[in-house]
XYZ file of C-alpha atoms in Angstrom:
92
model
C -21.640 -0.349 -0.482
C -20.070 1.260 -3.310
C -17.284 3.733 -3.278
C -15.521 5.655 -6.036
C -11.470 6.267 -4.650
C -8.543 8.073 -5.908
C -5.198 6.639 -5.535
C -2.235 9.013 -5.894
C 0.833 7.082 -5.398
C 3.739 9.318 -4.050
C 7.279 7.117 -3.732
C 10.325 8.927 -2.185
C 12.281 9.845 -5.398
C 15.617 8.290 -2.818
C 13.204 4.884 -2.874
C 15.909 2.137 -4.073
C 14.408 0.387 -7.081
C 14.369 -3.074 -5.356
C 12.443 -1.648 -2.594
C 9.757 0.205 -4.988
C 9.636 -3.055 -7.387
C 8.873 -5.080 -4.352
C 6.374 -3.098 -2.858
C 4.815 -2.786 -6.453
C 4.814 -6.896 -7.042
C 3.071 -7.350 -3.818
C 0.739 -4.307 -4.437
C -0.317 -6.394 -7.959
C -0.843 -9.500 -6.383
C -3.045 -8.146 -3.640
C -5.037 -6.169 -5.904
C -5.401 -8.791 -8.495
C -6.918 -11.269 -5.345
C -9.348 -8.168 -4.163
C -10.470 -8.091 -7.792
C -11.356 -11.654 -8.424
C -13.046 -11.515 -4.710
C -15.491 -9.136 -6.306
C -14.458 -6.415 -3.703
C -12.264 -4.689 -6.549
C -14.709 -3.785 -9.216
C -13.079 -1.662 -11.280
C -9.558 -0.254 -11.633
C -8.692 2.182 -13.952
C -5.415 4.237 -14.743
C -5.024 8.468 -14.759
C -3.078 8.992 -18.087
C 0.013 10.766 -17.089
C -0.035 10.335 -13.856
C 0.826 7.554 -11.168
C -2.914 7.552 -9.801
C -6.026 5.288 -10.280
C -9.726 5.581 -10.283
C -11.170 2.406 -8.732
C -14.536 1.335 -7.560
C -15.143 -0.771 -4.638
C -17.900 -3.017 -3.700
C -17.884 -3.516 0.013
C -20.151 -4.031 3.015
C -18.891 -1.328 5.090
C -16.823 2.189 5.449
C -14.714 0.207 7.860
C -14.225 -2.871 5.644
C -12.975 -0.483 2.663
C -10.929 1.248 5.023
C -9.130 -2.284 6.126
C -8.858 -2.738 2.211
C -7.261 0.168 1.846
C -4.795 0.412 4.611
C -3.881 -3.064 3.873
C -2.283 -1.716 0.323
C 1.475 -2.275 0.192
C 1.766 1.129 -1.333
C -0.801 2.487 1.387
C 2.079 4.268 3.094
C 3.246 6.348 0.057
C -0.529 7.314 -1.123
C -3.117 10.251 -1.009
C -6.339 8.364 -1.071
C -10.040 10.260 -1.732
C -12.738 8.311 -1.062
C -16.185 9.009 -2.534
C -19.632 6.913 -1.605
C -21.804 6.545 -4.385
C -25.928 5.547 -4.780
C -27.772 5.000 -7.471
C -28.839 7.303 -9.408
C -32.828 7.412 -9.925
C -31.988 7.926 -13.900
C -29.869 4.865 -14.315
C -31.002 1.886 -16.241
C -28.263 -0.378 -14.867
């Protein structure tokens, strides 16, 4: 199942930079592991925002929820999920 996911990161302004840096490092490692596994297919930055659009390829809604809720930045994110289906005019 394919999903388009928009993630907006909203770190507290008073969060110490050392804490933020640790969370971001763990986030990067986890995201890269998911990309290597083929679950996180694409990851695109939104220009001028602390946000991204991503494509996930997972077995179920529950699997996606588990992956997203395990992101170290999850407590600081606003997430919007859109399920995707193949378009009948697509050649891929």
